[in-house]
PDB file of C-alpha atoms in Angstrom:
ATOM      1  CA  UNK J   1       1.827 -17.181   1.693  1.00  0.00           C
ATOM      2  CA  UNK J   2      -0.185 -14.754  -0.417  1.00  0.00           C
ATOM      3  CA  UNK J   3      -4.103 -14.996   0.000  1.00  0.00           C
ATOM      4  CA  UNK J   4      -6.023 -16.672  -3.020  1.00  0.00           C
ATOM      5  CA  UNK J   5      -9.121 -14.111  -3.453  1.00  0.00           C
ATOM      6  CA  UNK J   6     -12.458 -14.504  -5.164  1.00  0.00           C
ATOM      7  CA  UNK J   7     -15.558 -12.087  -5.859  1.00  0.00           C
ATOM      8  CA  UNK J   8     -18.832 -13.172  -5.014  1.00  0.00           C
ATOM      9  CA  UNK J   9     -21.431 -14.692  -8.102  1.00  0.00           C
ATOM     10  CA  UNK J  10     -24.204 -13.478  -7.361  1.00  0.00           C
ATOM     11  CA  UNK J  11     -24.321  -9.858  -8.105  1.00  0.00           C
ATOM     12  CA  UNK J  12     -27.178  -7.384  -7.666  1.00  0.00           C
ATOM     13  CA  UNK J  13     -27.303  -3.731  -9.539  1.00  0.00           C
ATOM     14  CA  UNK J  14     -26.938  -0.707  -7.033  1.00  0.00           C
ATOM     15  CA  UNK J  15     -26.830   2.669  -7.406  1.00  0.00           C
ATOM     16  CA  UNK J  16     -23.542   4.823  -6.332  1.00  0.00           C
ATOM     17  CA  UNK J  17     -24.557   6.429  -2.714  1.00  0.00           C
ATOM     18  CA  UNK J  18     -21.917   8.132  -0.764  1.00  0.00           C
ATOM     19  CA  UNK J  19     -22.108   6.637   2.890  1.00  0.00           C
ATOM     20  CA  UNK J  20     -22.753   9.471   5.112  1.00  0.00           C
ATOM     21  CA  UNK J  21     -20.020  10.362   7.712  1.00  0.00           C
ATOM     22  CA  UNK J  22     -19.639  12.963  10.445  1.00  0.00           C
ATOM     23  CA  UNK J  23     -18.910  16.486   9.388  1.00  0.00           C
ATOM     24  CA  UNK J  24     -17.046  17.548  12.805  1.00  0.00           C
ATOM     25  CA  UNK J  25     -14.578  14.593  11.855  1.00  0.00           C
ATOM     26  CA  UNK J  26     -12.942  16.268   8.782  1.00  0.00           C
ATOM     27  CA  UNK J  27     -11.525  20.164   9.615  1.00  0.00           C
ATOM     28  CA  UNK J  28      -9.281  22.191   7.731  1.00  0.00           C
ATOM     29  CA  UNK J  29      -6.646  24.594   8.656  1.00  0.00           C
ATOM     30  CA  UNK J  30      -8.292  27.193  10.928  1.00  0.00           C
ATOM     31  CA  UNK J  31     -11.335  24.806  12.088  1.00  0.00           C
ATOM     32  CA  UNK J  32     -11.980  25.155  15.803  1.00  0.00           C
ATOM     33  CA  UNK J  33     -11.978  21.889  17.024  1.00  0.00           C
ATOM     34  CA  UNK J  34     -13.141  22.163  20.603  1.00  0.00           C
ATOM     35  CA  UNK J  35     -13.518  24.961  23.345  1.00  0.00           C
ATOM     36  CA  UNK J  36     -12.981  22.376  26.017  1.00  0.00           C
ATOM     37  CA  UNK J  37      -9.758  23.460  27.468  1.00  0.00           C
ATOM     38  CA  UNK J  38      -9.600  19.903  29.387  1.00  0.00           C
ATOM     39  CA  UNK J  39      -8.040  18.301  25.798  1.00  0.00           C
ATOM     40  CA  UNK J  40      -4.628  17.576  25.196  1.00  0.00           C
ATOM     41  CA  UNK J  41      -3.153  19.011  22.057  1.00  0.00           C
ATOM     42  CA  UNK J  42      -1.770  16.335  19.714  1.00  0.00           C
ATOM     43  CA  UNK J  43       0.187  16.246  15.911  1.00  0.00           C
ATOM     44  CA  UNK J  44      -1.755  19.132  13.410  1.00  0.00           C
ATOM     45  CA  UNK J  45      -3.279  20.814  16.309  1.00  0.00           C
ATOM     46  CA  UNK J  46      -2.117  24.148  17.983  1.00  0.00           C
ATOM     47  CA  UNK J  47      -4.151  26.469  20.491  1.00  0.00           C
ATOM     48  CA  UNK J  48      -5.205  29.647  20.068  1.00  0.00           C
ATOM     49  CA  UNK J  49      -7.012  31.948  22.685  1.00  0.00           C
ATOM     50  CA  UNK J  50      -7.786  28.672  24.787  1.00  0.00           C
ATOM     51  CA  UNK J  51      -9.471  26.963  21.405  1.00  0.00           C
ATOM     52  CA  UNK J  52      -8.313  24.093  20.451  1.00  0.00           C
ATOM     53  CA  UNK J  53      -7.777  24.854  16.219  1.00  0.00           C
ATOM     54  CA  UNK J  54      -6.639  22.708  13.338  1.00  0.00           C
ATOM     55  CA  UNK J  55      -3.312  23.387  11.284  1.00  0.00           C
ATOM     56  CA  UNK J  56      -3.896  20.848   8.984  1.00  0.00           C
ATOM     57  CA  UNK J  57      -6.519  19.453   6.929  1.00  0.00           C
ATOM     58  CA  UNK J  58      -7.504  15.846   8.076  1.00  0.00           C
ATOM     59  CA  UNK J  59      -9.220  13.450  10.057  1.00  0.00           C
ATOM     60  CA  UNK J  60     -10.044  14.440  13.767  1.00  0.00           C
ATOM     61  CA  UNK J  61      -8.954  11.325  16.217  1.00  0.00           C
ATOM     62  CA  UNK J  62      -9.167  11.398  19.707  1.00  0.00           C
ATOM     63  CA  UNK J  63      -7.838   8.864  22.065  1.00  0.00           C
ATOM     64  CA  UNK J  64      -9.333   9.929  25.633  1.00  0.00           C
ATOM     65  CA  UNK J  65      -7.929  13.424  26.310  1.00  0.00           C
ATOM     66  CA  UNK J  66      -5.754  13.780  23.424  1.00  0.00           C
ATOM     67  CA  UNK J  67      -7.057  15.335  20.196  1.00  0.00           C
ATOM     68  CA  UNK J  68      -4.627  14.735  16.785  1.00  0.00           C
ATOM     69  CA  UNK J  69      -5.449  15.571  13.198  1.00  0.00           C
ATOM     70  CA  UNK J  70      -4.223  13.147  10.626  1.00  0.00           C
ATOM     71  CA  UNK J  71      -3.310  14.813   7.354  1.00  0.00           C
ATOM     72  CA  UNK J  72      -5.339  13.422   4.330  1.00  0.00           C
ATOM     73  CA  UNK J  73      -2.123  13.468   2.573  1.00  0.00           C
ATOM     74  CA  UNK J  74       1.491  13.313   3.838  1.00  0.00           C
ATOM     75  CA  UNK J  75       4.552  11.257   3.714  1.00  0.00           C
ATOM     76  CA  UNK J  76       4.276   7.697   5.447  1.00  0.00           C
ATOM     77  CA  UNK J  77       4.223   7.296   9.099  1.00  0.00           C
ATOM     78  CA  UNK J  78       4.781   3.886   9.472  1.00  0.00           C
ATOM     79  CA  UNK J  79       3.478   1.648  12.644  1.00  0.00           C
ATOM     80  CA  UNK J  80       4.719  -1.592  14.187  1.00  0.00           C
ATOM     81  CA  UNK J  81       3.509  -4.497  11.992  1.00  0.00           C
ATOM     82  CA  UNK J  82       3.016  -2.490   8.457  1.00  0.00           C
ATOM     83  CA  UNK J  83       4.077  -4.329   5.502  1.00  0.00           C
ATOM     84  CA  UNK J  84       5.890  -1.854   3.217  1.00  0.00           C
ATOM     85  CA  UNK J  85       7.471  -2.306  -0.285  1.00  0.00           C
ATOM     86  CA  UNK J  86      11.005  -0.347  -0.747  1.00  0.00           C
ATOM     87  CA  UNK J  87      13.860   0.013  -2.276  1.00  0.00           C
ATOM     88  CA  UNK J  88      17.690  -0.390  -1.172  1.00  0.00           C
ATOM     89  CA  UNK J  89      19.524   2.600  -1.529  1.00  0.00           C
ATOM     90  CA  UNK J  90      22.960   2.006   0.224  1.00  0.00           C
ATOM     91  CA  UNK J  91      24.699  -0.795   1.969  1.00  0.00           C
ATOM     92  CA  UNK J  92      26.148   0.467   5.388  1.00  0.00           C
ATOM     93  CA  UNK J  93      28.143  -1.847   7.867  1.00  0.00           C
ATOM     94  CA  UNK J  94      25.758  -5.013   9.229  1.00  0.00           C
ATOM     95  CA  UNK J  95      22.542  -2.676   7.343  1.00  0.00           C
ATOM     96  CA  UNK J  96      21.176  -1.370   4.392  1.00  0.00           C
ATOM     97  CA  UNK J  97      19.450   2.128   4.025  1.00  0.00           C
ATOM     98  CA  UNK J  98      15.733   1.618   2.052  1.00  0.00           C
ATOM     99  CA  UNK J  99      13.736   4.129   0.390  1.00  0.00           C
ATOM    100  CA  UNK J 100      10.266   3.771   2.090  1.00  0.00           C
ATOM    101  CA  UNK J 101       8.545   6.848   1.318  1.00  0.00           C
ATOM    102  CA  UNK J 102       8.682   7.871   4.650  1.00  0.00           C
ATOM    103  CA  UNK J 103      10.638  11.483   5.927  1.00  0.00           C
ATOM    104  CA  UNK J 104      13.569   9.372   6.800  1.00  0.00           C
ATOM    105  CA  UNK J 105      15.441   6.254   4.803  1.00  0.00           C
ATOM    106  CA  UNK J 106      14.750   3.523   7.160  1.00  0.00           C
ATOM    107  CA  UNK J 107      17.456   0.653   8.274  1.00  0.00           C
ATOM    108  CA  UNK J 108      17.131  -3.264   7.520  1.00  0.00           C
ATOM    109  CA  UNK J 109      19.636  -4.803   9.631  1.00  0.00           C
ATOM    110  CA  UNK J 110      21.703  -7.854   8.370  1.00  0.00           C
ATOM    111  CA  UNK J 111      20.203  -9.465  11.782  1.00  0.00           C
ATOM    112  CA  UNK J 112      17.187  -8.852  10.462  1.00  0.00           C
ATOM    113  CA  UNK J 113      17.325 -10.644   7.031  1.00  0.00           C
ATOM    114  CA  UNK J 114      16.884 -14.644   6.427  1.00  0.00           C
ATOM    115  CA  UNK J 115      20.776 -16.242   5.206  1.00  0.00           C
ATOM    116  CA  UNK J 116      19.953 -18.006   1.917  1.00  0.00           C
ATOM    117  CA  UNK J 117      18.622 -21.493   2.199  1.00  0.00           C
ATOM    118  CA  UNK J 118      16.920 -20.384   5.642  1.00  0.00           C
ATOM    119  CA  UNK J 119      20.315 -20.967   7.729  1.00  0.00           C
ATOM    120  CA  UNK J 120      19.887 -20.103  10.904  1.00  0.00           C
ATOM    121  CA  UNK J 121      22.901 -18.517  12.865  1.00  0.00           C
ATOM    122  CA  UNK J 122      24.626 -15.629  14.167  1.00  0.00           C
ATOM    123  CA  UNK J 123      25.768 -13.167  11.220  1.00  0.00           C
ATOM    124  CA  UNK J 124      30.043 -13.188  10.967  1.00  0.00           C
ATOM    125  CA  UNK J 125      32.343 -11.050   9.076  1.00  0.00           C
ATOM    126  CA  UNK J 126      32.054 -13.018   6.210  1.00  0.00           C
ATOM    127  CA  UNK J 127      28.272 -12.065   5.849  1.00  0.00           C
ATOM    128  CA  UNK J 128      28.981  -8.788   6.443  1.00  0.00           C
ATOM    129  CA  UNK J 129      31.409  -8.832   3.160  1.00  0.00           C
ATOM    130  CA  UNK J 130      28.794 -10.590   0.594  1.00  0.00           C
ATOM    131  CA  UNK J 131      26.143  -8.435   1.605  1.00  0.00           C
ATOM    132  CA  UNK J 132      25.673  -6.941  -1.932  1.00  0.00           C
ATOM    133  CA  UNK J 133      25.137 -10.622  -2.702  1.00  0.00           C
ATOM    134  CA  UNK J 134      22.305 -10.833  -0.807  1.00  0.00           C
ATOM    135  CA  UNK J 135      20.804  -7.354  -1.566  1.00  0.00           C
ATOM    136  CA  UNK J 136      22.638  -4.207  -3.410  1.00  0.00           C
ATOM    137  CA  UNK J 137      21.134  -0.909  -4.539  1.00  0.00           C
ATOM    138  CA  UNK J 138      18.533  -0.397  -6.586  1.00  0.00           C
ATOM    139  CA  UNK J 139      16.623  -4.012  -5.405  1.00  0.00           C
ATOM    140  CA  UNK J 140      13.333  -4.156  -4.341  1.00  0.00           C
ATOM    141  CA  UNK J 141      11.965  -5.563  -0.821  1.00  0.00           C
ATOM    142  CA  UNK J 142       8.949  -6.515   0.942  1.00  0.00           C
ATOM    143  CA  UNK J 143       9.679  -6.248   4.377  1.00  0.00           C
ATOM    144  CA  UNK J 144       7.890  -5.246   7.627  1.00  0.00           C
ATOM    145  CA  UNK J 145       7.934  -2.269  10.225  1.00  0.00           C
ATOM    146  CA  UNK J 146      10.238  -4.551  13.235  1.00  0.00           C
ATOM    147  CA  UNK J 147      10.412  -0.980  15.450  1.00  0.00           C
ATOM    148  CA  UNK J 148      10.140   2.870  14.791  1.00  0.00           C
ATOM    149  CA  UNK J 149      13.044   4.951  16.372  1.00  0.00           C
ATOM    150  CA  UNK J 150      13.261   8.167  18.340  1.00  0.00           C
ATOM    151  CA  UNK J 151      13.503  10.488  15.190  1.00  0.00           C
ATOM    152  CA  UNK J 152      10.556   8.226  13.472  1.00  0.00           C
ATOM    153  CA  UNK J 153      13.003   6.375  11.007  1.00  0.00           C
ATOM    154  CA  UNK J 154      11.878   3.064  10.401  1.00  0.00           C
ATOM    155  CA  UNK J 155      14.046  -0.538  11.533  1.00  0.00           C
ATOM    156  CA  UNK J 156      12.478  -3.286   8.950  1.00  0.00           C
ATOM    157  CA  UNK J 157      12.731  -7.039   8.846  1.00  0.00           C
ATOM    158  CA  UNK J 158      12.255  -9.613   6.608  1.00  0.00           C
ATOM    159  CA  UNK J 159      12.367 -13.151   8.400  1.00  0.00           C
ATOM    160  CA  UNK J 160       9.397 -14.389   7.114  1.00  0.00           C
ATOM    161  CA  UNK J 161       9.495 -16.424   3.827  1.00  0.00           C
ATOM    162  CA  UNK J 162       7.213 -14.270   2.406  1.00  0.00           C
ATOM    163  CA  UNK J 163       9.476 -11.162   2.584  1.00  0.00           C
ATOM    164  CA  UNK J 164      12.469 -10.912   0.707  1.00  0.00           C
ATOM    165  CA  UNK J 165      13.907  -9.858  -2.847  1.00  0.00           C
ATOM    166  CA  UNK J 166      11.465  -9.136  -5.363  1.00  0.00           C
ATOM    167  CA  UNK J 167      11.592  -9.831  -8.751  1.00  0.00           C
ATOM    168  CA  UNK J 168      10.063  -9.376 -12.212  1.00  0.00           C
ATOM    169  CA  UNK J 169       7.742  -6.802 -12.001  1.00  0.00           C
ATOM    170  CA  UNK J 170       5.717  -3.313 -11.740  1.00  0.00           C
ATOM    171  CA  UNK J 171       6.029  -1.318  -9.479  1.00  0.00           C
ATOM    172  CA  UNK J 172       3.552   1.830  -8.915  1.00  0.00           C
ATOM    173  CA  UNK J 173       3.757   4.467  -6.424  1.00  0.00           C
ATOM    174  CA  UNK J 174       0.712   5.934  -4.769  1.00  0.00           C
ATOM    175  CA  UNK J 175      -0.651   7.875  -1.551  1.00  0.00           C
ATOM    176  CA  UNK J 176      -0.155   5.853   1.548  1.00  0.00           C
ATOM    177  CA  UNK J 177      -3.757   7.349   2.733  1.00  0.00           C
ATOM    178  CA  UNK J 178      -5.040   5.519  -0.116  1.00  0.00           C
ATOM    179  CA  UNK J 179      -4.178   2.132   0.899  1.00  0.00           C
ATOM    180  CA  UNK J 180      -6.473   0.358   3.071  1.00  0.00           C
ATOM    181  CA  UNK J 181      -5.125  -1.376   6.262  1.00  0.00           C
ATOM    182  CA  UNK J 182      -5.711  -5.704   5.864  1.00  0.00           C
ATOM    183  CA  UNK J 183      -5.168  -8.088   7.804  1.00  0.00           C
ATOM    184  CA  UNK J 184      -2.921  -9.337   4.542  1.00  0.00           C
ATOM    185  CA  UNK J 185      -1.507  -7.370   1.921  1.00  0.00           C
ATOM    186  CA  UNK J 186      -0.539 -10.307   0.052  1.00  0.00           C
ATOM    187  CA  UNK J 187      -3.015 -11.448  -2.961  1.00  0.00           C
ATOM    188  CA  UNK J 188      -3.219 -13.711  -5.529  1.00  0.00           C
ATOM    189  CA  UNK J 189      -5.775 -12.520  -8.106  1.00  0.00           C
ATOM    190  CA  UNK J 190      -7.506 -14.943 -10.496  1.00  0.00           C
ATOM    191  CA  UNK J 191      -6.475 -13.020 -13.149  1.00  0.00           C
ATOM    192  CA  UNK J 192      -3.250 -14.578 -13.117  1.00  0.00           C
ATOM    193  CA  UNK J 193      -1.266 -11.854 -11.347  1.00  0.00           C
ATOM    194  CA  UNK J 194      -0.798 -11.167  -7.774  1.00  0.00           C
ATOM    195  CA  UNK J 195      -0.003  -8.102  -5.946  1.00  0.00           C
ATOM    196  CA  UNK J 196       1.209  -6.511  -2.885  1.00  0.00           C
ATOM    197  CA  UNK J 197       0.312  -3.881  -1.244  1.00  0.00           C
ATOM    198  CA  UNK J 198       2.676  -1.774   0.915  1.00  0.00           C
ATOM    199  CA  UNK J 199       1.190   0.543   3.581  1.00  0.00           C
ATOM    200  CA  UNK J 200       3.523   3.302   2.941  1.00  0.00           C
ATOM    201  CA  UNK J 201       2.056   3.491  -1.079  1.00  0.00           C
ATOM    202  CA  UNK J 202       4.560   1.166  -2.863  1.00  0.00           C
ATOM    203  CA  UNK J 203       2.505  -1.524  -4.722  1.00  0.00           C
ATOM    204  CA  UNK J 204       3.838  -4.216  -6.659  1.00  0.00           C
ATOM    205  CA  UNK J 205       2.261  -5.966  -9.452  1.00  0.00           C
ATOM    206  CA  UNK J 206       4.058  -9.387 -10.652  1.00  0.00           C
ATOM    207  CA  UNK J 207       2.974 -12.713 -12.536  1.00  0.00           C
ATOM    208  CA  UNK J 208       1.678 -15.259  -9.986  1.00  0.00           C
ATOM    209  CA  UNK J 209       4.643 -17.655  -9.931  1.00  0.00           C
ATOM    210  CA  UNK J 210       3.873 -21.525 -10.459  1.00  0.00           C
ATOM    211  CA  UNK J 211       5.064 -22.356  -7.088  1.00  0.00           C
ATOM    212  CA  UNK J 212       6.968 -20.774  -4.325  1.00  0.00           C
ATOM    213  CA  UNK J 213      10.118 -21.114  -3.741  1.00  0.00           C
ATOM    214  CA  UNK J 214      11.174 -21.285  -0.327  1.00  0.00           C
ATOM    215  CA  UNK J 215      14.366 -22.780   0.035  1.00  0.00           C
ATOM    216  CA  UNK J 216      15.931 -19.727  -0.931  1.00  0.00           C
ATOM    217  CA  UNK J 217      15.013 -18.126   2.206  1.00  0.00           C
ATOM    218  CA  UNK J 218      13.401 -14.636   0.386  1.00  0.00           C
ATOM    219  CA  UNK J 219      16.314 -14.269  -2.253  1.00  0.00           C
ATOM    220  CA  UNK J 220      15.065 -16.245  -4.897  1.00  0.00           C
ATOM    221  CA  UNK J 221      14.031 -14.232  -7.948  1.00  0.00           C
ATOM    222  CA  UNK J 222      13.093 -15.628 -11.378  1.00  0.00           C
ATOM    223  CA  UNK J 223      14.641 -13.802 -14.286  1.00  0.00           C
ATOM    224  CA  UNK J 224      12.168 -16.375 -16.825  1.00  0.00           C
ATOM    225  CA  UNK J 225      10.793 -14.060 -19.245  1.00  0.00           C
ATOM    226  CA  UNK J 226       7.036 -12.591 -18.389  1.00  0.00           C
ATOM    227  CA  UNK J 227       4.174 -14.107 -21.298  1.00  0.00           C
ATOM    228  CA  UNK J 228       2.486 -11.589 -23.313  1.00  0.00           C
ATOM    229  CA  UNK J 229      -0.394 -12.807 -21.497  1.00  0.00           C
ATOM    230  CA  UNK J 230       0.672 -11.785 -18.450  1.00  0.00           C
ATOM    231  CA  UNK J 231       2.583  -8.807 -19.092  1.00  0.00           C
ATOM    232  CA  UNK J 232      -1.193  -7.125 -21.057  1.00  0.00           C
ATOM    233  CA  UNK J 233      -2.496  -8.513 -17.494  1.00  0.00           C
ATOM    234  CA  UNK J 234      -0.152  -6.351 -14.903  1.00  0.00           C
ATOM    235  CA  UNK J 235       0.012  -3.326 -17.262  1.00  0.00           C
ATOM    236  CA  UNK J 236      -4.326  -3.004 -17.048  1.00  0.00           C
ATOM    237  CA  UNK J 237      -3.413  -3.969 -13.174  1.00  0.00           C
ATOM    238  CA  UNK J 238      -1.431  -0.855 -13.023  1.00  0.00           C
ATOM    239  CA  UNK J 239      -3.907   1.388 -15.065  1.00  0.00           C
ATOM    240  CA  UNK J 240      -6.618   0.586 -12.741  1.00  0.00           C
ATOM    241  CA  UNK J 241      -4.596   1.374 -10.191  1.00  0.00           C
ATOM    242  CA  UNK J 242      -3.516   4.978 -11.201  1.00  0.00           C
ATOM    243  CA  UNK J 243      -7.547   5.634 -12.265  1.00  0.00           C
ATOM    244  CA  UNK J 244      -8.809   4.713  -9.519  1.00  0.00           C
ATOM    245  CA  UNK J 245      -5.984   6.858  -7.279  1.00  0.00           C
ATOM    246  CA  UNK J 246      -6.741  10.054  -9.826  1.00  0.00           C
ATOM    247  CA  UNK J 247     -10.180   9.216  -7.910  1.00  0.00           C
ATOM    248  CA  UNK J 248      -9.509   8.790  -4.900  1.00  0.00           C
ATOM    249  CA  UNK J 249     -10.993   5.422  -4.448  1.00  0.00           C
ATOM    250  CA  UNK J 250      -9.438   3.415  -1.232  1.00  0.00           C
ATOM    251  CA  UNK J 251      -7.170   0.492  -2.675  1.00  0.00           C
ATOM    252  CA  UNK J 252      -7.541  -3.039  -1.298  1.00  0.00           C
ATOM    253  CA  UNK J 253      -7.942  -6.386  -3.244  1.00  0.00           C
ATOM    254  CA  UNK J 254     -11.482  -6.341  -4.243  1.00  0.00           C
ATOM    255  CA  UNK J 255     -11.488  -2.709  -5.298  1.00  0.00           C
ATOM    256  CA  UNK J 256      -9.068  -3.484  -7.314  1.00  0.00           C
ATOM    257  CA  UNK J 257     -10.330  -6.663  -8.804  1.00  0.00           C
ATOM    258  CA  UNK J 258     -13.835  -5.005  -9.250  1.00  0.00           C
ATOM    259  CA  UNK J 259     -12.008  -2.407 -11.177  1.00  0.00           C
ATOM    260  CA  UNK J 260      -9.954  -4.705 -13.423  1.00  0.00           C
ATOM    261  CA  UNK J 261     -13.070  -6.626 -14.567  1.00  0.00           C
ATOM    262  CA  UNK J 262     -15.434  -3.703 -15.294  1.00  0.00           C
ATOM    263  CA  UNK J 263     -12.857  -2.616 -17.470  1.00  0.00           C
ATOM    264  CA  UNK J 264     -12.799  -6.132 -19.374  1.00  0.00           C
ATOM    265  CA  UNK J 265     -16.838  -6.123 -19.388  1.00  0.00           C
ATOM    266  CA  UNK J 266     -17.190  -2.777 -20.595  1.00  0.00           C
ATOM    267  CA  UNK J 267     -14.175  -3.367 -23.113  1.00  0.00           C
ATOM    268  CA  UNK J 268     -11.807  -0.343 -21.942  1.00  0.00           C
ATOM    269  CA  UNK J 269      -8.367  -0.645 -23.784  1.00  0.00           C
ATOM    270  CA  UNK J 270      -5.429  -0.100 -21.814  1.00  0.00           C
ATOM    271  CA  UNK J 271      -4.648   2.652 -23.350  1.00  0.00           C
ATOM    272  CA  UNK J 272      -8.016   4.089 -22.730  1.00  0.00           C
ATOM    273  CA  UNK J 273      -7.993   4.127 -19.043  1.00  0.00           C
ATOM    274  CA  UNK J 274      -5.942   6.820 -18.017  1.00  0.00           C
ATOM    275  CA  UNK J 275      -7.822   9.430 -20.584  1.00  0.00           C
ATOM    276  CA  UNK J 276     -11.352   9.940 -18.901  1.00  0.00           C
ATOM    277  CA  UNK J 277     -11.477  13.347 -19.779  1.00  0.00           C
ATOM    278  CA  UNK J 278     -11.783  11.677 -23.852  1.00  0.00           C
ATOM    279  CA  UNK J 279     -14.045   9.089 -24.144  1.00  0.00           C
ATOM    280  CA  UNK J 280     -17.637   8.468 -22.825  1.00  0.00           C
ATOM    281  CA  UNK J 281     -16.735   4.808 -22.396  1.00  0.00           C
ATOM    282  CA  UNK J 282     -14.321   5.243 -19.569  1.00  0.00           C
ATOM    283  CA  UNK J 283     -16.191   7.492 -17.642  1.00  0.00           C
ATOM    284  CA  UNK J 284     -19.030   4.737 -18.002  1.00  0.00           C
ATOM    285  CA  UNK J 285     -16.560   2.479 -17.117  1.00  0.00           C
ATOM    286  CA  UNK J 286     -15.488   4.377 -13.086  1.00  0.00           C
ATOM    287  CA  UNK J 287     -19.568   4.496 -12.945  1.00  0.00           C
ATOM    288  CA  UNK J 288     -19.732   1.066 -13.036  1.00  0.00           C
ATOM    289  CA  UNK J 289     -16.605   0.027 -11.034  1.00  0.00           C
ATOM    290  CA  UNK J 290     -17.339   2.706  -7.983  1.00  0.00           C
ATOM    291  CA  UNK J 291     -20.887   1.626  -7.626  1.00  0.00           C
ATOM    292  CA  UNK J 292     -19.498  -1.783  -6.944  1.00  0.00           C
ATOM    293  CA  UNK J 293     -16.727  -0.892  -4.201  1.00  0.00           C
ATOM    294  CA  UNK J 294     -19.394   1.393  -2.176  1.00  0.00           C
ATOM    295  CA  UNK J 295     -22.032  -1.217  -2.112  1.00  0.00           C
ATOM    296  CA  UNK J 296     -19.467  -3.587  -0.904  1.00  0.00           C
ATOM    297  CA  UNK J 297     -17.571  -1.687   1.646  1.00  0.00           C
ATOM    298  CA  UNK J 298     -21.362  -0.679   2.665  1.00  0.00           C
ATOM    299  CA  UNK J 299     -24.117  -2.491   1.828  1.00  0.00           C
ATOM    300  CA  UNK J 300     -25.610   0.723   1.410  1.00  0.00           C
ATOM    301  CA  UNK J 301     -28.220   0.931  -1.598  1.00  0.00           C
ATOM    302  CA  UNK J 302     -29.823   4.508  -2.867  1.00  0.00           C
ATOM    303  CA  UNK J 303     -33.494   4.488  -2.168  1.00  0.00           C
TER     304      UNK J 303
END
């Protein structure tokens, strides 16, 4: 269910070049964003004497007539089809309530949830009274965005195999703008640990398991002790991951895999990568790993 990923061999030295982008695209409170009085004001917009002016600082879209400003950082607004990583913080009657990092807790249904063993039919009381069984608060869920409501709570669901209870783990909370939209979220890394990453900032770091289990129908969660191995594995996982967020460098699975083995090549401890500001090494080490994830989200080379 999770997608095996590999980097490329071959290899070729660049030089870090910031792609060039389109200063009218990025305003800041106050920006005028257009005289044209035939726009539609949107979300972080507001007019003022028939000019069209940010109120927040962001990203300029416009879909035909209407003109928005997406915030560069901001709670998560989640979408139809997001895969998100949460946590349960209250079991209603036929839901549960899930921290989501969103303005609102947002709802997982007991509809919404595979039975255990995959049983397929309609939820009765007697569900409705084991629910804690099934999940209880404090767990931790992959799940995805089913429907958004009126007031911009979420409605989740899990009915895939591949969402469900997780288990052992790390879990490390980030930006949502920093996570880049996939096809999958779901990796498998060669380093022996596999990850998730949840559009609204949650990722979740955890050993690779042998093989899946999916007869339990997304409850199954293995309490085997984690390997030394594997445990030195996830916490440089997580490192890289809060370096490369103190830098603002977009998250997806080769980013993060280019990141993870500069920091073997150039021998960064793990206890190393989070203080920048005190050795020479590490900063050496974001040199490295950024020229890497800009040549390959560009191609771009510096002449």
């Amino acid at each position: 269910m999770a997608a095996d990923m590999r980097l490329p061999i071959a290899r070729k030295p660049v030089i870090l070049s910031v792609p060039s982008f389109d200063r009218k695209d990025l305003v800041v409170p106050g920006d005028v964003i257009t005289l044209d009085t035939g726009f539609m004001r949107g979300h972080g917009t507001y007019v003022d004497e028939e000019k069209l002016t940010a109120s927040v600082a962001g990203k300029v879209q416009r879909v035909d007539k209407l003109i928005c400003v997406s915030p560069l950082k901001t709670r998560f607004n989640g979408e139809v089809g997001d895969v998100i990583v949460g946590r349960i913080t209250e079991v209603q009657q036929k839901r549960w309530k899930v921290e989501t990092n969103s303005r609102l807790d947002s709802v997982l249904l007991l509809s919404s949830v595979n039975l255990p063993g995959g049983e397929l039919r309609r939820r009765s009381a007697e569900d409705e009274l084991t629910m804690r069984e099934y999940l209880q608060e404090g767990d931790l869920i992959s799940a995805e965005v089913q429907s958004v409501f009126s007031d911009g709570a979420l409605s989740l669901h899990t009915r895939s195999l591949k969402y469900g209870k997780l288990g052992q783990g790390v879990l490390v909370q980030l930006s949502p703008s920093l996570i880049k939209r996939q096809k999958t979220h779901f990796h498998n890394l060669p380093c022996g640990a596999s990850i998730i990453l949840g559009n609204n900032g949650f990722v979740w770091l955890y050993p690779t398991p042998a093989q899946q289990e999916e007869e339990a129908g997304g409850f199954y969660t293995s309490l085997e002790p984690v390997s030394l191995p594997d445990r030195e594995v996830i916490s440089r996982l997580r490192n890289c991951l809060l370096a490369m967020a103190a830098h603002k460098v977009l998250l997806y699975d080769t980013s993060v895999l280019y990141c993870y083995e500069s920091s073997l090549q150039h021998q960064v401890g793990i206890t190393l990568m989070l203080i920048c500001s005190c050795t020479h090494l590490s900063w050496m080490f974001f040199f490295y790993c950024i020229q890497w994830i800009f040549y390959f989200s560009t191609g771009e080379r510096h002449p």
